[in-house]
PDB file of C-alpha atoms in Angstrom:
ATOM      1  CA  UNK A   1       0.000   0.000   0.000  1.00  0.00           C
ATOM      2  CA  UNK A   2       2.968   2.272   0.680  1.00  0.00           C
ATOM      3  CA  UNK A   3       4.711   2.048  -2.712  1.00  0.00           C
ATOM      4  CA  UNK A   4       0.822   2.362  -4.088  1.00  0.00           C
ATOM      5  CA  UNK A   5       0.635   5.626  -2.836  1.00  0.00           C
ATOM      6  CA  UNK A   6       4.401   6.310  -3.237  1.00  0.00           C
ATOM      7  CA  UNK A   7       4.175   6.243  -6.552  1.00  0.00           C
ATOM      8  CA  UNK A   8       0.625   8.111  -6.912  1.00  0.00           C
ATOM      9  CA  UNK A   9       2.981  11.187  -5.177  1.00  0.00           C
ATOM     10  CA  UNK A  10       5.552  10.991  -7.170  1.00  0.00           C
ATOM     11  CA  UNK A  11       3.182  10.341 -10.438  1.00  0.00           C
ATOM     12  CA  UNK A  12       1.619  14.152  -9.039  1.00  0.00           C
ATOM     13  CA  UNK A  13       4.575  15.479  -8.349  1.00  0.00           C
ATOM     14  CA  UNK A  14       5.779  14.918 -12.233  1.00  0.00           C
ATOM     15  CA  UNK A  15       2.757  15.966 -13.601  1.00  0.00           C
ATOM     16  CA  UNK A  16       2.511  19.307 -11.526  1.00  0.00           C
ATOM     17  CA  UNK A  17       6.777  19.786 -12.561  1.00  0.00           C
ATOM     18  CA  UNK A  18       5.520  19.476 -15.861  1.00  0.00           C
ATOM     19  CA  UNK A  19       2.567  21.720 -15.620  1.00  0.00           C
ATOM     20  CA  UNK A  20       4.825  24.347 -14.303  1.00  0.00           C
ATOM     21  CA  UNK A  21       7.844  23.959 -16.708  1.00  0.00           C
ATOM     22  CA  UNK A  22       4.443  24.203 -19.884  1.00  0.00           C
ATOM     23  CA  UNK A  23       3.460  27.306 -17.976  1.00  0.00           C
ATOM     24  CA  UNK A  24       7.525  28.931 -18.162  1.00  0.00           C
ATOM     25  CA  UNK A  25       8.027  28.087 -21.772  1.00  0.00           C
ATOM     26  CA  UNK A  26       4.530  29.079 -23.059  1.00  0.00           C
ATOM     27  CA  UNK A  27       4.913  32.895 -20.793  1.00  0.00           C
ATOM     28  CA  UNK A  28       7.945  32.996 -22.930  1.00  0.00           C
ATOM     29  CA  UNK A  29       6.568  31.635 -26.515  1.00  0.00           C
ATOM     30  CA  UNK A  30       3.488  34.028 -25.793  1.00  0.00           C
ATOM     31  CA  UNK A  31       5.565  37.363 -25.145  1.00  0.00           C
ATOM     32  CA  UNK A  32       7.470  36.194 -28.478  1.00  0.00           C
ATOM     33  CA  UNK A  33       4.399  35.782 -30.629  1.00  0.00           C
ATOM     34  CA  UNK A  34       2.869  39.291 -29.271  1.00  0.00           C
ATOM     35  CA  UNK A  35       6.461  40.915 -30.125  1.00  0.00           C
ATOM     36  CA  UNK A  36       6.830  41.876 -26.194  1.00  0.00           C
ATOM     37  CA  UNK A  37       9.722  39.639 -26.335  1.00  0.00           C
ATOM     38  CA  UNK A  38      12.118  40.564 -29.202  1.00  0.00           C
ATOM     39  CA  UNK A  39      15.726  38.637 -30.713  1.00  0.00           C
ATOM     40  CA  UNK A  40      18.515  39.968 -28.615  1.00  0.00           C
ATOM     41  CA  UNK A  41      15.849  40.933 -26.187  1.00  0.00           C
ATOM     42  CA  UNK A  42      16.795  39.783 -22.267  1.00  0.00           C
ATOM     43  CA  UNK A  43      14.621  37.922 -20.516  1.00  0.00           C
ATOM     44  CA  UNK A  44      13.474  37.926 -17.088  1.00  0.00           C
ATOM     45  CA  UNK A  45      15.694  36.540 -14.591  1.00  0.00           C
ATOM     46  CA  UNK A  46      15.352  33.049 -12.810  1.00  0.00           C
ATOM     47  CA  UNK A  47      13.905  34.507  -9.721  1.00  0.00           C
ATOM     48  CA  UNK A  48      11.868  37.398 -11.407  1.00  0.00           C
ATOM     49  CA  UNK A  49      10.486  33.906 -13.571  1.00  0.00           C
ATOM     50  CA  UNK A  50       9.607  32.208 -10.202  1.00  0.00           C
ATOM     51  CA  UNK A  51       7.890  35.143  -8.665  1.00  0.00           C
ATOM     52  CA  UNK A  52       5.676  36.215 -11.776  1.00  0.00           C
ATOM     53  CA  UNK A  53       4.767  32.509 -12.889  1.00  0.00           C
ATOM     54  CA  UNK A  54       4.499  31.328  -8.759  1.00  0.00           C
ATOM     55  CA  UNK A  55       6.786  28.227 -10.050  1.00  0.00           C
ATOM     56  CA  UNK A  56       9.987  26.848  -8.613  1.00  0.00           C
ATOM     57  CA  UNK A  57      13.232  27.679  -9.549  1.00  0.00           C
ATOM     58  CA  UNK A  58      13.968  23.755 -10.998  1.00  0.00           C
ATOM     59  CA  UNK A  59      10.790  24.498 -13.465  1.00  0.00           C
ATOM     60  CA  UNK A  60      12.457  27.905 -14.514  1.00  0.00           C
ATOM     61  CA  UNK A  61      15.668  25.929 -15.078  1.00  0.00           C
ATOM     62  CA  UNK A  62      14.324  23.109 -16.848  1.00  0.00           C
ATOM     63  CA  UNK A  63      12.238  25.569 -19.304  1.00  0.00           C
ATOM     64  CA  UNK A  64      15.115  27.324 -19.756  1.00  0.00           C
ATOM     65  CA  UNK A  65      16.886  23.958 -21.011  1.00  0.00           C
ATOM     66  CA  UNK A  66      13.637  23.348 -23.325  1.00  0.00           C
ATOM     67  CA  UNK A  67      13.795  26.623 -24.806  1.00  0.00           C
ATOM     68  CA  UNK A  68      17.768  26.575 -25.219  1.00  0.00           C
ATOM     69  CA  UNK A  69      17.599  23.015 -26.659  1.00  0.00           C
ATOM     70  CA  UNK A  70      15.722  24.352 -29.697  1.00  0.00           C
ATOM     71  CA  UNK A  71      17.418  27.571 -29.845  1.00  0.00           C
ATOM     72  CA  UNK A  72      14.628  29.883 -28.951  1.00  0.00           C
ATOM     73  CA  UNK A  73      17.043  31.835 -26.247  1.00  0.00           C
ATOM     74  CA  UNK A  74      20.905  31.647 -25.669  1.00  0.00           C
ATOM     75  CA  UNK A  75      21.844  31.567 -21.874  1.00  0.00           C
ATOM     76  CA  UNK A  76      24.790  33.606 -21.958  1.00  0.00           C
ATOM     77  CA  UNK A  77      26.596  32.677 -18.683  1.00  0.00           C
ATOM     78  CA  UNK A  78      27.045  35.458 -16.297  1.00  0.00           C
ATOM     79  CA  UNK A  79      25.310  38.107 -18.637  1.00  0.00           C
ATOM     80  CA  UNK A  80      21.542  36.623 -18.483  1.00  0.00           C
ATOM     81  CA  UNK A  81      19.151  34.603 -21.067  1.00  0.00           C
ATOM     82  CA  UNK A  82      18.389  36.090 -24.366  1.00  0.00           C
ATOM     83  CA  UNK A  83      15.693  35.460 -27.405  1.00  0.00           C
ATOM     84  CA  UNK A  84      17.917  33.780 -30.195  1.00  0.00           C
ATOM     85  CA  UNK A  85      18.019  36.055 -33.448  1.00  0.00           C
ATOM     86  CA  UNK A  86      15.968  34.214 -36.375  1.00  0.00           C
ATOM     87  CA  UNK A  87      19.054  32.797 -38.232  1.00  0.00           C
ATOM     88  CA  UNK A  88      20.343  30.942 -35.308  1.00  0.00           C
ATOM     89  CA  UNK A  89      16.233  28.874 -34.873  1.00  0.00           C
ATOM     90  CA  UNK A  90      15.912  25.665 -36.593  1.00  0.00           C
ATOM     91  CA  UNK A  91      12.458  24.755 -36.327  1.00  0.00           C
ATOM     92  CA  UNK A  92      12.714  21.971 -38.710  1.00  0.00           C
ATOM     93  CA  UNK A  93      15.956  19.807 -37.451  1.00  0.00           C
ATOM     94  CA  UNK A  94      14.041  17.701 -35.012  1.00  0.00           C
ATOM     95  CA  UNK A  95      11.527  16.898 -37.543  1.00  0.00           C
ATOM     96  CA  UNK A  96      13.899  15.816 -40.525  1.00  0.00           C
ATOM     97  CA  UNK A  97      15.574  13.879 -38.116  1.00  0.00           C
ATOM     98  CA  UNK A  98      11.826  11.962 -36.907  1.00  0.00           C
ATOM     99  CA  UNK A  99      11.697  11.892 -40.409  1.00  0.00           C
ATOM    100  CA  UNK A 100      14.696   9.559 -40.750  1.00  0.00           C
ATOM    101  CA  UNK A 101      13.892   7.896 -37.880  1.00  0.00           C
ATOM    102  CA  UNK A 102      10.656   6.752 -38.501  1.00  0.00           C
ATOM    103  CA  UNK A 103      11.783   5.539 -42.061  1.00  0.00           C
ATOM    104  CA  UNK A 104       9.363   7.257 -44.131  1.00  0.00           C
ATOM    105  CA  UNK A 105       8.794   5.329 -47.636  1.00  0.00           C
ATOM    106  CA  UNK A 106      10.733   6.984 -50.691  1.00  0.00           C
ATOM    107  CA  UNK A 107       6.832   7.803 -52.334  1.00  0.00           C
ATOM    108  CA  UNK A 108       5.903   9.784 -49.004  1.00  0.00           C
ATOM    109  CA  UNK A 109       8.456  11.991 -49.664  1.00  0.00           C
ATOM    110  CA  UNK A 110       8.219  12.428 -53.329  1.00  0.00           C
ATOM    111  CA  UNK A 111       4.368  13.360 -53.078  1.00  0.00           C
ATOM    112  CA  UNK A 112       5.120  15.914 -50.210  1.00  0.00           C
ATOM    113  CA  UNK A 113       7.563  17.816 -52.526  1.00  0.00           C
ATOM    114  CA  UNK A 114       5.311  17.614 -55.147  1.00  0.00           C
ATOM    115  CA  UNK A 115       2.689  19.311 -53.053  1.00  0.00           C
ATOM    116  CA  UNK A 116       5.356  21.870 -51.748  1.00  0.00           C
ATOM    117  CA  UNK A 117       6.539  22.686 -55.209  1.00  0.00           C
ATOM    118  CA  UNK A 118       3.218  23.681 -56.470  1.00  0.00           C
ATOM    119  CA  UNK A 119       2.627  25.682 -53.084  1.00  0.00           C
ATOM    120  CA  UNK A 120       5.897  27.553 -53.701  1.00  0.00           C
ATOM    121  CA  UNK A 121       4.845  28.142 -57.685  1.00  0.00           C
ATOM    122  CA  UNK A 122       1.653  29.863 -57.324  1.00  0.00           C
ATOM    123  CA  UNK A 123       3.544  31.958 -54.488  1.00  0.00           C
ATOM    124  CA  UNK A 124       6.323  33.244 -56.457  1.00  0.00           C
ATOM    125  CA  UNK A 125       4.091  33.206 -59.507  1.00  0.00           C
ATOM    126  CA  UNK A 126       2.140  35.613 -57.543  1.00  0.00           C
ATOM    127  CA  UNK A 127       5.116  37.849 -55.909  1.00  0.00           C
ATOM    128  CA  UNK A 128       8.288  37.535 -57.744  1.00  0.00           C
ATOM    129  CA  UNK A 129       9.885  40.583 -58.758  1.00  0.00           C
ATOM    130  CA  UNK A 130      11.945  41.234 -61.696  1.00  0.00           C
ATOM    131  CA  UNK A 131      15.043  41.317 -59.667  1.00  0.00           C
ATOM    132  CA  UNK A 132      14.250  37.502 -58.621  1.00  0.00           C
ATOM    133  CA  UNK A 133      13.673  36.485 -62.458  1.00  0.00           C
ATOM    134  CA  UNK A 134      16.958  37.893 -63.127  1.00  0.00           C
ATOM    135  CA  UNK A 135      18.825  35.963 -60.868  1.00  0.00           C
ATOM    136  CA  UNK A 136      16.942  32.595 -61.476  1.00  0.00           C
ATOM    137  CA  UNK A 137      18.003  33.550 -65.280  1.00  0.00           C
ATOM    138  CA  UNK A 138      21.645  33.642 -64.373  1.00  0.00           C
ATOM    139  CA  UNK A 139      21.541  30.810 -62.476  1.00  0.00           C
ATOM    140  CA  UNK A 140      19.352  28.755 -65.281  1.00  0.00           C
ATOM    141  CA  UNK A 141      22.503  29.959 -67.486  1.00  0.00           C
ATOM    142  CA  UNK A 142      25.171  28.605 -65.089  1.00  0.00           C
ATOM    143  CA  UNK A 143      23.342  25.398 -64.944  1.00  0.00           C
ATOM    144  CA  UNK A 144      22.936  24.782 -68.637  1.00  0.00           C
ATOM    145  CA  UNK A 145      26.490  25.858 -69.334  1.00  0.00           C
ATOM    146  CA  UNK A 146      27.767  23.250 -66.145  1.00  0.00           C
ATOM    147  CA  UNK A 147      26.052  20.470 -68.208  1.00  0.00           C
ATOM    148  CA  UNK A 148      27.377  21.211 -71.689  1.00  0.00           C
ATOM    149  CA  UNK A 149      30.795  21.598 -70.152  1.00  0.00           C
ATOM    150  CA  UNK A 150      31.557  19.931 -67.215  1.00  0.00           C
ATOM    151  CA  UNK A 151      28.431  16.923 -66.826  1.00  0.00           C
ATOM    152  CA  UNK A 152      30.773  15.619 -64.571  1.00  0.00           C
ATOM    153  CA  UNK A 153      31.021  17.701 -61.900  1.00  0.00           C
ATOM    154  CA  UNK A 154      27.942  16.802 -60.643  1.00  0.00           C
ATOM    155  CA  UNK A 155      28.687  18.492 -56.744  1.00  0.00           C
ATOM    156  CA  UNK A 156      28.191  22.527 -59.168  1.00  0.00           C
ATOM    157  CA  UNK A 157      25.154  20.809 -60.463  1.00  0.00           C
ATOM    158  CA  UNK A 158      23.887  19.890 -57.253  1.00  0.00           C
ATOM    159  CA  UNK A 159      24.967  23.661 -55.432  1.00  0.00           C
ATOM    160  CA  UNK A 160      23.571  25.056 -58.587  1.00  0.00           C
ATOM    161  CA  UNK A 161      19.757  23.746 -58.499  1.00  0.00           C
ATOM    162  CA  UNK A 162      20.162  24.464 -54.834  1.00  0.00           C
ATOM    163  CA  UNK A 163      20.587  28.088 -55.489  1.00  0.00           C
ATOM    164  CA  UNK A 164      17.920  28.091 -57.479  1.00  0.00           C
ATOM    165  CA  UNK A 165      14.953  26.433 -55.453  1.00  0.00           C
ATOM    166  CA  UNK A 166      16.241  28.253 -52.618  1.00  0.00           C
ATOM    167  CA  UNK A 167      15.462  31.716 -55.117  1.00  0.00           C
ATOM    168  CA  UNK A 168      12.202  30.320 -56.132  1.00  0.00           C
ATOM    169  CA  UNK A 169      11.375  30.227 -51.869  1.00  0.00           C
ATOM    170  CA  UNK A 170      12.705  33.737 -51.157  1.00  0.00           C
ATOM    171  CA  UNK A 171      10.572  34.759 -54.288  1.00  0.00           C
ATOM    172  CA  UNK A 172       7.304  33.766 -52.526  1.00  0.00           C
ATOM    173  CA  UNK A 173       7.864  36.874 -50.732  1.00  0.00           C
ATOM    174  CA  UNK A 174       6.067  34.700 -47.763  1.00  0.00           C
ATOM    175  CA  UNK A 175       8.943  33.673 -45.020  1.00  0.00           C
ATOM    176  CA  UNK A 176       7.093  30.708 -42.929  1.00  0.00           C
ATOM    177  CA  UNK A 177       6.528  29.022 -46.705  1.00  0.00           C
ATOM    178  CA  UNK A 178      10.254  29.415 -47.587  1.00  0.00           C
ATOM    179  CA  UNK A 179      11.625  27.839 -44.169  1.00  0.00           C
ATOM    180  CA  UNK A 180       9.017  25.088 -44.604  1.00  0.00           C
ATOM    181  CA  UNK A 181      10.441  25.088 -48.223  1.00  0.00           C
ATOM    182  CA  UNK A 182      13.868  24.847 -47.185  1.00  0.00           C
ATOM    183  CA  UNK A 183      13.082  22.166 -45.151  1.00  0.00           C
ATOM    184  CA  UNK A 184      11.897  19.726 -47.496  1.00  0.00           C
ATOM    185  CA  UNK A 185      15.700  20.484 -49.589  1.00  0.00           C
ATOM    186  CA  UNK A 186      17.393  19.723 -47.055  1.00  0.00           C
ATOM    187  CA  UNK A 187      15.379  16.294 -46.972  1.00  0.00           C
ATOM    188  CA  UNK A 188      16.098  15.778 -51.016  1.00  0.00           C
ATOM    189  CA  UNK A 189      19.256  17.547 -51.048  1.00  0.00           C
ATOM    190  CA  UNK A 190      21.454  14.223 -50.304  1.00  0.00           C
ATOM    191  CA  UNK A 191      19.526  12.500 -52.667  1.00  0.00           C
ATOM    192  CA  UNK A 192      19.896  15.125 -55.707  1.00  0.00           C
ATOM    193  CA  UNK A 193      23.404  15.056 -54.954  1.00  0.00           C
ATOM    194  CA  UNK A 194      23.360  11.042 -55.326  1.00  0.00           C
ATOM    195  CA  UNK A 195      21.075  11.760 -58.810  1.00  0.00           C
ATOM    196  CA  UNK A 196      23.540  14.103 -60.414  1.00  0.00           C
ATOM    197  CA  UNK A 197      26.441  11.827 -59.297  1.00  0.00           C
ATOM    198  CA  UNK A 198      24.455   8.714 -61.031  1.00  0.00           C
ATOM    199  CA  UNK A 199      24.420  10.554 -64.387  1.00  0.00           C
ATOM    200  CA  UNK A 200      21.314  12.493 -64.556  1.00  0.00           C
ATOM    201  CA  UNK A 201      21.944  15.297 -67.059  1.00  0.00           C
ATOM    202  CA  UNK A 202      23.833  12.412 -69.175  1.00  0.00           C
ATOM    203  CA  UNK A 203      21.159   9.983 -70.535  1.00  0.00           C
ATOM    204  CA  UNK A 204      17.423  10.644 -71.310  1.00  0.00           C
ATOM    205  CA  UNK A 205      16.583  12.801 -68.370  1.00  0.00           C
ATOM    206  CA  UNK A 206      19.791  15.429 -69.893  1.00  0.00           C
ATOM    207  CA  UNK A 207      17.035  17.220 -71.711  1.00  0.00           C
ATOM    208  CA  UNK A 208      14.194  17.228 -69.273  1.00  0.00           C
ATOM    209  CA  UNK A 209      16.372  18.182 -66.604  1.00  0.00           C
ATOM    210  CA  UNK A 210      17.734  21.287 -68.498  1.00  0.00           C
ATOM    211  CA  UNK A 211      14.323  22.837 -69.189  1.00  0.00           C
ATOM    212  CA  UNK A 212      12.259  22.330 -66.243  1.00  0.00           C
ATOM    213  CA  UNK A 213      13.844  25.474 -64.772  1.00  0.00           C
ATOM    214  CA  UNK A 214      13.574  27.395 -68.146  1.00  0.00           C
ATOM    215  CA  UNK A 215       9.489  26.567 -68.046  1.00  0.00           C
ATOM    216  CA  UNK A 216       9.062  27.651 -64.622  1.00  0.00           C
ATOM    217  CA  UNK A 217      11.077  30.968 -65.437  1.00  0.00           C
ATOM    218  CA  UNK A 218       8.994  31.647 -68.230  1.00  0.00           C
ATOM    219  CA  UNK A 219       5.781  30.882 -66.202  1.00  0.00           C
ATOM    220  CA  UNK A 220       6.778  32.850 -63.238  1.00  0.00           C
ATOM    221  CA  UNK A 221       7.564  35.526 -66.043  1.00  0.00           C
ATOM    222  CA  UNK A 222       4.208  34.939 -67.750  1.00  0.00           C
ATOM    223  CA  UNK A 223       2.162  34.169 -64.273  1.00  0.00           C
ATOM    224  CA  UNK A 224       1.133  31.496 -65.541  1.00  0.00           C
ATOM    225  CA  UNK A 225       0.285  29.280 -63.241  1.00  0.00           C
ATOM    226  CA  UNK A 226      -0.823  25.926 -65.912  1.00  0.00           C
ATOM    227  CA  UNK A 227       2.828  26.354 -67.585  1.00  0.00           C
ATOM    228  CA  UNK A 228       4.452  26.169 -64.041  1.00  0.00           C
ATOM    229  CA  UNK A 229       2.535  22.804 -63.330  1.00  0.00           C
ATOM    230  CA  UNK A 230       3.915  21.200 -65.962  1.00  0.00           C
ATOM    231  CA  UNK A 231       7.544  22.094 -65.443  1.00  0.00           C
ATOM    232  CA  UNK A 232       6.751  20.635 -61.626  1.00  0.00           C
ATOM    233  CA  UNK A 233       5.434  17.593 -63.300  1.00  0.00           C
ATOM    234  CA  UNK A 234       8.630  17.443 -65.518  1.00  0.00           C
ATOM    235  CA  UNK A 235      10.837  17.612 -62.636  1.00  0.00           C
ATOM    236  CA  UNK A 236       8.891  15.123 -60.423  1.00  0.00           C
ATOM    237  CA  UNK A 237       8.843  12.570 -63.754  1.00  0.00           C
ATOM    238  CA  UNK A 238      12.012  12.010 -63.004  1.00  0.00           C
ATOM    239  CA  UNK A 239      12.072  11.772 -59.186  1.00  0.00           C
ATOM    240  CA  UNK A 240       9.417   8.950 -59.823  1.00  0.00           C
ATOM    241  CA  UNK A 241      11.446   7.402 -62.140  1.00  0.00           C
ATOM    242  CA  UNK A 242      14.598   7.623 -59.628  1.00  0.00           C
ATOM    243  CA  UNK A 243      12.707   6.012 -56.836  1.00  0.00           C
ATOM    244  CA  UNK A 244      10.737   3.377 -58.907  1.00  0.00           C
ATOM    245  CA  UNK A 245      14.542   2.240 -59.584  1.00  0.00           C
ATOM    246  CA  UNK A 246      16.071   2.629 -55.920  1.00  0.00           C
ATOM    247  CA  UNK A 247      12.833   0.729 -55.117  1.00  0.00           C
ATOM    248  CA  UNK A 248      13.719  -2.106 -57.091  1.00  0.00           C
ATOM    249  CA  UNK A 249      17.387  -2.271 -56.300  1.00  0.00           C
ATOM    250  CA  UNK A 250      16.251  -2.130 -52.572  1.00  0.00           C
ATOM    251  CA  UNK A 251      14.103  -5.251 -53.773  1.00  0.00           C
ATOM    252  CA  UNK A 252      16.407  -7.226 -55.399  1.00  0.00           C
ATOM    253  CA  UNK A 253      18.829  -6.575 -52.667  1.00  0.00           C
ATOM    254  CA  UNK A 254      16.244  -7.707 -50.272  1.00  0.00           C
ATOM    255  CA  UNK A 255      15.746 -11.096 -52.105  1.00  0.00           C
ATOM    256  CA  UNK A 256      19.234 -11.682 -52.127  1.00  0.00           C
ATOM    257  CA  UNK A 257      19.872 -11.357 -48.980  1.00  0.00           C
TER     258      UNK A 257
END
């Protein structure tokens, strides 16, 4: 009966801990989201935390942790705690690595980019300025001239159409869509690299691959949305093909084994 109710206290004492480290992290998140909290702005101190929140000092320090862990604030010892500036927040690395973890199928990921790529499209269709054309133009140039030239040197290729999604996201002129953007090249990126390296732009797909970025210039040019689908579709052809054959290399290895 004594360990019973031992462990009913200690199962309340955990639950109110956690209660009170939820009500320290979400003071902070709050005064973030309604701006009274800005990056490089200090935060209160342990004790004033304790006092205004009527929590214990281990809840303050364990939020702290929680909110240091993901890079909302930096706990600069002997100076105080500080919201994080937005370059140094990386909402997304726990999730690519669940991701990875949880070993999403090779088709998951294909249709979530698809979906993401037509997101981004009608975004920068909408909101690109001529100053972002220009520089997806270059770049379009570099890339073309990197696979007349030098096919080979398939780590430019890769950096290349890296440059260039990551244009097409800061063209969307909407910043929560471009880090969720960003996120899901980071997820392909290894796997372009592994493409380019294969041969890509030397075989069937050369041609394909070189104008997929041309169409969806011109349709960001033209806003027009129907000719940016079908450079999307283009581009996601061969993804499909790509994984239909890791899929069956994966299957035959599989069997073999």
């Amino acid at each position: 009966m004594d360990l019973i109710m031992s462990a009913a206290v200690n199962k309340e004492k955990t639950l109110t801990q956690k209660t009170a480290v939820e009500k320290v992290t979400e003071y902070i998140k709050t005064k973030i989201i309604y701006k009274e909290l800005k990056p490089n702005d200090k935060i209160p101190t342990e004790t004033e935390l304790c006092e205004l929140l009527n929590v214990s000092r281990s809840s303050v320090r364990e939020a702290l942790k929680v909110l240091e862990a993901i890079n909302i604030i930096q706990i600069r010892r002997g100076d105080g705690t500080y919201i994080s500036e937005p370059e140094d927040i990386s909402i997304t690395q726990s999730l690519l690595f669940k991701m990875i973890l949880t070993n999403m199928q090779l088709k998951e990921l294909v249709d979530f980019r698809e979906q993401m790529e037509v997101a981004v499209l009608k975004l920068a269709i909408a909101n690109a300025t001529k100053e972002d054309i220009k520089i997806l133009s270059k770049n379009q140039e570099a890339f073309l001239e990197c696979i007349e030239k030098n096919p080979d040197d398939y780590e430019t290729l890769h950096t290349l159409d890296l440059n260039f999604h990551k244009t097409l996201a800061a063209s969307t002129k909407n910043k929560l869509m471009e880090e969720i953007y960003l996120f899901s090249l980071e997820i392909f990126s290894p796997m372009i690299l592994e493409n380019y390296a294969l041969g890509q732009i030397k075989g069937e797909d050369k041609i394909p691959t070189g104008d997929n970025h041309r169409i969806l210039i011109e349709a960001i040019e033209n806003r027009d949305f129907y000719a940016g689908i079908y450079g999307v579709k283009l581009a996601l052809n061969i993804w499909k093909k790509w994984v239909n054959k890791k899929e069956n290399i994966e299957g035959d290895n599989a069997k073999e084994e």
